[in-house]
PDB file of C-alpha atoms in Angstrom:
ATOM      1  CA  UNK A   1      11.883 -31.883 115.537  1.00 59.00           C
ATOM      2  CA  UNK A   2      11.203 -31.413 119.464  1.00 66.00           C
ATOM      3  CA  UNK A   3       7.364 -31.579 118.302  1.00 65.00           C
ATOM      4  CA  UNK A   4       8.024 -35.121 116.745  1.00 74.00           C
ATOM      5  CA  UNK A   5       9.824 -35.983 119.980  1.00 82.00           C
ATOM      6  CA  UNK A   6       6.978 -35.223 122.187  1.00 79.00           C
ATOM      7  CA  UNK A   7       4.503 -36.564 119.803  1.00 80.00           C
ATOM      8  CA  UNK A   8       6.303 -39.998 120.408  1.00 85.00           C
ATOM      9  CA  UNK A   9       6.732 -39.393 123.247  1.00 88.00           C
ATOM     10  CA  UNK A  10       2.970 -39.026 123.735  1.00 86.00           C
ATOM     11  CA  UNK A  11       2.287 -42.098 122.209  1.00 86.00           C
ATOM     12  CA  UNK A  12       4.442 -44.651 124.115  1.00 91.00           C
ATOM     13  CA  UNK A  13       2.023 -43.921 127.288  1.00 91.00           C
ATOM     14  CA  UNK A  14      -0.777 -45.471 126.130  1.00 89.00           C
ATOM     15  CA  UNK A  15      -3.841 -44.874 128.186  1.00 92.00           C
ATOM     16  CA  UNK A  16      -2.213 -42.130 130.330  1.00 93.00           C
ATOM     17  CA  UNK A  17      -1.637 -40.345 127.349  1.00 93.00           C
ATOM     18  CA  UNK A  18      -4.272 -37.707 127.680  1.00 95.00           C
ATOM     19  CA  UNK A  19      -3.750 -37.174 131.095  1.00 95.00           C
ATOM     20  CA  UNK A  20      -0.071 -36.556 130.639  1.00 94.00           C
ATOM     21  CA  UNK A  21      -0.462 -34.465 127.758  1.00 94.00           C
ATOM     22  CA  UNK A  22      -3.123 -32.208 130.012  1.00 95.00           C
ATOM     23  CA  UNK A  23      -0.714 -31.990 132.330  1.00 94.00           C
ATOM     24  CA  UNK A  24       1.276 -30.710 130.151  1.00 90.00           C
ATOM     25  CA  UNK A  25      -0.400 -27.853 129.018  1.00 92.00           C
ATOM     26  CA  UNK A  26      -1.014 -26.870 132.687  1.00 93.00           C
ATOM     27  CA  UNK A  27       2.333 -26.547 133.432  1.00 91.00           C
ATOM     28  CA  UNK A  28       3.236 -25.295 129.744  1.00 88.00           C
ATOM     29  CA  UNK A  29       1.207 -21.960 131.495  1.00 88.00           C
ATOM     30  CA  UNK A  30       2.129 -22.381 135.333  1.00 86.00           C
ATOM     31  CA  UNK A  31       5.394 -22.586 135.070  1.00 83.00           C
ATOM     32  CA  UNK A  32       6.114 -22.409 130.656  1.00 72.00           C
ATOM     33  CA  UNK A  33       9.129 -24.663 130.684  1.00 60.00           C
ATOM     34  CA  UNK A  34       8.090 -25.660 126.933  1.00 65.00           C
ATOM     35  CA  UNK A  35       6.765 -23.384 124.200  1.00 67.00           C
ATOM     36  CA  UNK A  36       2.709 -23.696 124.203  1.00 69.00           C
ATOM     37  CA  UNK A  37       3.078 -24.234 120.108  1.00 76.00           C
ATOM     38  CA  UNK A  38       5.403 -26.988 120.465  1.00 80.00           C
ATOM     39  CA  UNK A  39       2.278 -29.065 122.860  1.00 85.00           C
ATOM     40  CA  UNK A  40      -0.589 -27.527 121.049  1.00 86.00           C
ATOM     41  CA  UNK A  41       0.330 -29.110 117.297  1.00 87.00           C
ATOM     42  CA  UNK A  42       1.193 -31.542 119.088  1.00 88.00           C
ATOM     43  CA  UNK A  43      -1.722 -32.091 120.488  1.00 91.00           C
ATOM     44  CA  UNK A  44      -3.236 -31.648 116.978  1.00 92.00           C
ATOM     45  CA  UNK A  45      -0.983 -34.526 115.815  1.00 90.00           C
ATOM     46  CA  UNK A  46      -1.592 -37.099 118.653  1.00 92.00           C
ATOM     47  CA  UNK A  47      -5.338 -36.871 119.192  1.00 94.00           C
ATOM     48  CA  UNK A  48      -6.749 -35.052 115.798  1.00 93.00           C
ATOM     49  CA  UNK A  49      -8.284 -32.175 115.574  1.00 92.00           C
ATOM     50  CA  UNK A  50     -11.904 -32.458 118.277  1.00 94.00           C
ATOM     51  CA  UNK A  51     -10.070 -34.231 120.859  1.00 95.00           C
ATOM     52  CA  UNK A  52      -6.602 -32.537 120.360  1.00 95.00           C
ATOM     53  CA  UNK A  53      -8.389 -29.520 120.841  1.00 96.00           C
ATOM     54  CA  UNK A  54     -10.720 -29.953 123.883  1.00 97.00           C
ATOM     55  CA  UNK A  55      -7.236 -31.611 125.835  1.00 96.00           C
ATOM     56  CA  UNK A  56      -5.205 -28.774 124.759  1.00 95.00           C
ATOM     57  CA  UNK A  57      -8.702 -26.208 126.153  1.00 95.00           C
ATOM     58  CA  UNK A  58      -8.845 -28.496 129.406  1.00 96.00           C
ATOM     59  CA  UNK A  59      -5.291 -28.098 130.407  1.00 95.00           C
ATOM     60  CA  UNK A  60      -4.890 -24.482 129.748  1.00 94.00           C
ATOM     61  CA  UNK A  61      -8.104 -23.675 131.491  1.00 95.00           C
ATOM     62  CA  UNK A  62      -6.468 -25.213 134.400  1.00 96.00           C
ATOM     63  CA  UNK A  63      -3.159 -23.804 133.699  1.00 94.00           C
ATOM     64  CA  UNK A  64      -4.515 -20.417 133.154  1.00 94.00           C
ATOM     65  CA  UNK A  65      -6.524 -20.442 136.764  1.00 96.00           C
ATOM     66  CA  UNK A  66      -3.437 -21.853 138.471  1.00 95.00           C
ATOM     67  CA  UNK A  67      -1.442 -19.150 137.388  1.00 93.00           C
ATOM     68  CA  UNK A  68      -4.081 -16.783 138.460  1.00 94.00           C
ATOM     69  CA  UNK A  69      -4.933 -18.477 141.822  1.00 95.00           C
ATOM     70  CA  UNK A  70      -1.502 -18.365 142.584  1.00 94.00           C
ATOM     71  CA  UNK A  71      -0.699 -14.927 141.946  1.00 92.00           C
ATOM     72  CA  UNK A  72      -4.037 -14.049 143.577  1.00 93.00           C
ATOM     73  CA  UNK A  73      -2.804 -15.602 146.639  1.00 93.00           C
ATOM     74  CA  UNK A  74       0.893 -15.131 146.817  1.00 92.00           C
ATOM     75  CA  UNK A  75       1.048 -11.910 145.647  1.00 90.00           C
ATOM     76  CA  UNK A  76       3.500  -9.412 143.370  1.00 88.00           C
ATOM     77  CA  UNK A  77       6.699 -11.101 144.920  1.00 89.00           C
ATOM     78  CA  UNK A  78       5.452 -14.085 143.777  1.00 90.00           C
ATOM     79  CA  UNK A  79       4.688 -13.009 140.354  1.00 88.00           C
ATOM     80  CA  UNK A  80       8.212 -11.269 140.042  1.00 86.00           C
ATOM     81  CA  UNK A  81       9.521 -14.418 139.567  1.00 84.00           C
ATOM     82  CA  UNK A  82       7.515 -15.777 136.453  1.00 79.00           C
ATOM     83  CA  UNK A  83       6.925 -12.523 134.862  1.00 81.00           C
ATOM     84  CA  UNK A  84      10.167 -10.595 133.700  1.00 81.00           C
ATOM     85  CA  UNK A  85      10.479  -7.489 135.149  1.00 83.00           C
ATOM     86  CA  UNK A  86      10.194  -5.180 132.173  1.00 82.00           C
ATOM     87  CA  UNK A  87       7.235  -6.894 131.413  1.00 78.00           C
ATOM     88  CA  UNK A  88       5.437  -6.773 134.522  1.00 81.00           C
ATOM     89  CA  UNK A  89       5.958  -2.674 134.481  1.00 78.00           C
ATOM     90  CA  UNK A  90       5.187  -2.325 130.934  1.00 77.00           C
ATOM     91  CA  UNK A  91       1.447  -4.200 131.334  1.00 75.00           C
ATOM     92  CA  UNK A  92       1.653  -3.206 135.555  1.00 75.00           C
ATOM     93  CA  UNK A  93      -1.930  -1.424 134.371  1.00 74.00           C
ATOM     94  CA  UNK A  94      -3.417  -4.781 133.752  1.00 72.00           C
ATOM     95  CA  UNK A  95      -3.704  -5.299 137.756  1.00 72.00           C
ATOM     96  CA  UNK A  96      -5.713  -1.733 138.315  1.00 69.00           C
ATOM     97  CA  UNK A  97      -9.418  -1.559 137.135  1.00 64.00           C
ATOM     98  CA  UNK A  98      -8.937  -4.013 133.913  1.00 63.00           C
ATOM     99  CA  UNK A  99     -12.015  -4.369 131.919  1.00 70.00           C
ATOM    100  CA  UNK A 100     -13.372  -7.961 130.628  1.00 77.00           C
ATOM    101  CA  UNK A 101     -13.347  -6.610 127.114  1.00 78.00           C
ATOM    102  CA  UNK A 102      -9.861  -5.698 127.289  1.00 79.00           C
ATOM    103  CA  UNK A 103      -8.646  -8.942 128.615  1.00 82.00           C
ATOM    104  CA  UNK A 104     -10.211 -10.979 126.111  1.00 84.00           C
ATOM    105  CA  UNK A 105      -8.635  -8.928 123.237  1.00 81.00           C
ATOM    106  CA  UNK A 106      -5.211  -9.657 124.727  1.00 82.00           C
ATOM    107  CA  UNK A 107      -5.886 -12.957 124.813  1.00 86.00           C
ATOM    108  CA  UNK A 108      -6.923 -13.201 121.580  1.00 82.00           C
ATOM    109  CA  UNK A 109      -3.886 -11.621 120.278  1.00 78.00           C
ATOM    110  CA  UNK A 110      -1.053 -13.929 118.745  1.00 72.00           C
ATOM    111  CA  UNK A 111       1.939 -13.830 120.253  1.00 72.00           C
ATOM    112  CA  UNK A 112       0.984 -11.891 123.276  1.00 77.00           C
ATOM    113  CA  UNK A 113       1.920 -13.582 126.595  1.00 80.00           C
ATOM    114  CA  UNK A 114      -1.164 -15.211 127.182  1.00 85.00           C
ATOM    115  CA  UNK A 115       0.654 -17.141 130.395  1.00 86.00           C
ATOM    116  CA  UNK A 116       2.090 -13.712 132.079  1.00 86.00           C
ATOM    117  CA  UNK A 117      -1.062 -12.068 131.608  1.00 87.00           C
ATOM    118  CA  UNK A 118      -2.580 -15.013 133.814  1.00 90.00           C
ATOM    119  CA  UNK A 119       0.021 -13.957 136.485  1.00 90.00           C
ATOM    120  CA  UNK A 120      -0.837 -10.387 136.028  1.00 88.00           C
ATOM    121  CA  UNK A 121      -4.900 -11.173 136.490  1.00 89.00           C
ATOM    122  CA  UNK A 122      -4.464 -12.581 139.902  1.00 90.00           C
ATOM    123  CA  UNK A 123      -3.013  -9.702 141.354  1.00 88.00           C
ATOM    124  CA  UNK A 124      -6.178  -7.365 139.924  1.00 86.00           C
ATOM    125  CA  UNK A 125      -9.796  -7.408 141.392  1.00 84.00           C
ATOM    126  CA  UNK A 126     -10.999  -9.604 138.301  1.00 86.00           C
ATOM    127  CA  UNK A 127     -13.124 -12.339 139.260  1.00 89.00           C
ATOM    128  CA  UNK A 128     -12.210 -15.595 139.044  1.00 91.00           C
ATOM    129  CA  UNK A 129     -15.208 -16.810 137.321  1.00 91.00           C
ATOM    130  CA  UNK A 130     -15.198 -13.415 134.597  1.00 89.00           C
ATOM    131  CA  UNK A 131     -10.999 -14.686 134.234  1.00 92.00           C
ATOM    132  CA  UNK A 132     -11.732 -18.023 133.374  1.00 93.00           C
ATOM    133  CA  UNK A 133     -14.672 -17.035 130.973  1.00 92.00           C
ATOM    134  CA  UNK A 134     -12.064 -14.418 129.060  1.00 90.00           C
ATOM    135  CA  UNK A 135      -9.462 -16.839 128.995  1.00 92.00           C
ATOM    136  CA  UNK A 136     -10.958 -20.216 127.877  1.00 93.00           C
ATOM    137  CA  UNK A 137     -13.048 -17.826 125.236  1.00 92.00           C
ATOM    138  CA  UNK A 138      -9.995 -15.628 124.179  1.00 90.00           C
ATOM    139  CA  UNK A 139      -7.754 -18.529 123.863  1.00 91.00           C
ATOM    140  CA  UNK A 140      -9.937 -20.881 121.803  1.00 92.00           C
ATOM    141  CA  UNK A 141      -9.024 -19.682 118.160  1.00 89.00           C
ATOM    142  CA  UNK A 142      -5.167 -19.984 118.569  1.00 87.00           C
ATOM    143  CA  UNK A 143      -5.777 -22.993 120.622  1.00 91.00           C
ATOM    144  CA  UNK A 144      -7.260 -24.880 117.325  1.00 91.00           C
ATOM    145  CA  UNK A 145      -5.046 -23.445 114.847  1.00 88.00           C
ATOM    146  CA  UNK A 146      -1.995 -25.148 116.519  1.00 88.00           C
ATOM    147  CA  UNK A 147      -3.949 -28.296 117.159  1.00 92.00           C
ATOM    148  CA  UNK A 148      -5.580 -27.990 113.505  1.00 91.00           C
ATOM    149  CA  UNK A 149      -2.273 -27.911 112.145  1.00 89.00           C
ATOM    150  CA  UNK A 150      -0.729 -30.996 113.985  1.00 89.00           C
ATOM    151  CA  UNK A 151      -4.336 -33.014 113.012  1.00 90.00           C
ATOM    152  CA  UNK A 152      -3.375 -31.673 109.283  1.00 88.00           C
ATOM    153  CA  UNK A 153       0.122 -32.804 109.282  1.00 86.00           C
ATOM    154  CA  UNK A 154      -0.578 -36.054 110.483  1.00 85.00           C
ATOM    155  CA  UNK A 155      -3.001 -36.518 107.690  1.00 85.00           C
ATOM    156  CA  UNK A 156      -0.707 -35.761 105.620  1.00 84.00           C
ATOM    157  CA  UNK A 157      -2.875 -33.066 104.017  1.00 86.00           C
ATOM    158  CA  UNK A 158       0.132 -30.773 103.494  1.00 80.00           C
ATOM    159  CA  UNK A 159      -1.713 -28.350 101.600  1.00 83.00           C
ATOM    160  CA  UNK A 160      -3.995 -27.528 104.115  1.00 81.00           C
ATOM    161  CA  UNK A 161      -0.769 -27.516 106.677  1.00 78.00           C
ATOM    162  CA  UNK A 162       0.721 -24.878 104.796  1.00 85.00           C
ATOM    163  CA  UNK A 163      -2.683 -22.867 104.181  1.00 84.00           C
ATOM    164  CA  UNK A 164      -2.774 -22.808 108.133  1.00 78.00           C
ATOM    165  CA  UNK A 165       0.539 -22.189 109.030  1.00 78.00           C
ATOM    166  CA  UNK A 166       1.090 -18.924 106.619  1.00 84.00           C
ATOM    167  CA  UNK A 167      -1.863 -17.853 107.839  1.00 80.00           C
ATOM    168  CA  UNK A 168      -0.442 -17.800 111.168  1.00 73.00           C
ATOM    169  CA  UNK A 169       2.686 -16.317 109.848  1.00 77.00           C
ATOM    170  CA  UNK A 170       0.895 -13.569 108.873  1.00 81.00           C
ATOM    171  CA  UNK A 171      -1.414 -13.000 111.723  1.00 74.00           C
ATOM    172  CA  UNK A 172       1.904 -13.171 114.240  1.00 72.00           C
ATOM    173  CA  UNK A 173       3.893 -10.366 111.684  1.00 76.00           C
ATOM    174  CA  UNK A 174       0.764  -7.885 111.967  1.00 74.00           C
ATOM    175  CA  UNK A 175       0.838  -8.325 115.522  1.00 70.00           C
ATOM    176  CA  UNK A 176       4.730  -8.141 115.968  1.00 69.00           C
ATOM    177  CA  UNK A 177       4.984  -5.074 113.253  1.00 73.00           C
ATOM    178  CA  UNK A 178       1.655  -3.175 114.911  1.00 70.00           C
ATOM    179  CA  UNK A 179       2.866  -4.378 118.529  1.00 68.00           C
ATOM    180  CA  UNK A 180       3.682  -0.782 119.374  1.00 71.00           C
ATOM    181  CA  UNK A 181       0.459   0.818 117.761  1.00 75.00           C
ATOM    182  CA  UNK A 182      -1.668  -2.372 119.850  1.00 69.00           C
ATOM    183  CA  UNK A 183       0.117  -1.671 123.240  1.00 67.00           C
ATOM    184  CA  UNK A 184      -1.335   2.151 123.211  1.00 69.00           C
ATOM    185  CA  UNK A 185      -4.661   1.395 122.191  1.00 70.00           C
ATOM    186  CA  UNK A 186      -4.752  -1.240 124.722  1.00 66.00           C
ATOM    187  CA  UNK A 187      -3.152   1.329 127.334  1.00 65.00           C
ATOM    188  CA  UNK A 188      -5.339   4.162 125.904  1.00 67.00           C
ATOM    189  CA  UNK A 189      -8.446   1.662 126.066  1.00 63.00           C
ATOM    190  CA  UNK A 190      -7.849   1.245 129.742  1.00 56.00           C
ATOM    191  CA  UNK A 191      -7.095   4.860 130.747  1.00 59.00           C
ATOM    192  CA  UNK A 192     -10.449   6.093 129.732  1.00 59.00           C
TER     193      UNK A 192
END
């Protein structure tokens, strides 16, 4: 599997290995040429579960303020180019007055595009230091399930794999069967 690959991969660099791998999740969020699950069991599977998870936190703390530097900085056109289109008009009421709250739910929400809504911070008047406090916070539970499951595997405590991964099968089909009825309470959260 491409997580075995890049598990290996991993583990032929030797010392630089952590370093590479935190690069990796940086630009897993900057610029998401890989899926974030794909680095974060592996992650889980390379390091174990404490130091597989404080990489994966490290590297998409930095990803994650990156993202929002940049589209603090370069602006909407900039942004246009990450974030597809229908999805920057759909969540454009992230950039007005956005509440803390309400950022750290979405972040906390599986399968919600934790790296767009990075993009989508930097153009509001959030704070850099109340982004990065949402993020690294809201992040943190997904974060060790996919590095809790690669530790798992590599133990070879299958059980406890599969325990972990339904779990996260059902968390992600709430949230993709309810994702209509969560995008209006979000939107209706915000409008008040």
């Amino acid at each position: 599997s491409s997580s075995d690959r890049f598990s290996e991969f991993l583990q032929s660099l030797g010392p630089y290995s952590p370093a590479v791998f935190v690069l990796f999740q940086i630009l897993q969020v900057a610029a998401a040429p890989f899926p974030g699950e794909l680095t974060g069991v592996a992650g889980g599977y390379v390091y174990g579960e404490t130091t597989g998870f404080l990489l994966s936190s490290i590297g998409l703390t930095i990803g994650s303020w990156v993202a929002f530097e940049l589209a603090s900085i370069l602006g909407r056109p900039f942004v246009e180019r990450f974030v597809r289109q229908e999805v920057l008009h759909k969540f454009d009421f992230l950039t007005t007055n956005t509440g803390a709250t309400l950022c750290f739910l979405l972040f906390l929400i599986p399968g919600f595009p934790k790296d767009y809504l990075c993009y989508l911070l930097g153009l509001s008047r959030m704070k850099l230091s109340t982004f990065l406090i949402v993020s690294v916070i809201g992040r943190m539970p997904g974060t060790y399930l996919l590095t809790i499951q690669g530790a798992k595997f590599r133990d070879q405590e299958y059980y406890a794999v599969a325990i972990v991964t339904a779990a996260c099968a059902v968390i992600l089909l709430l949230a993709y069967l309810y994702r209509n009825q969560i995008f209006h309470w979000i939107k209706h959260r915000h409008d008040r």
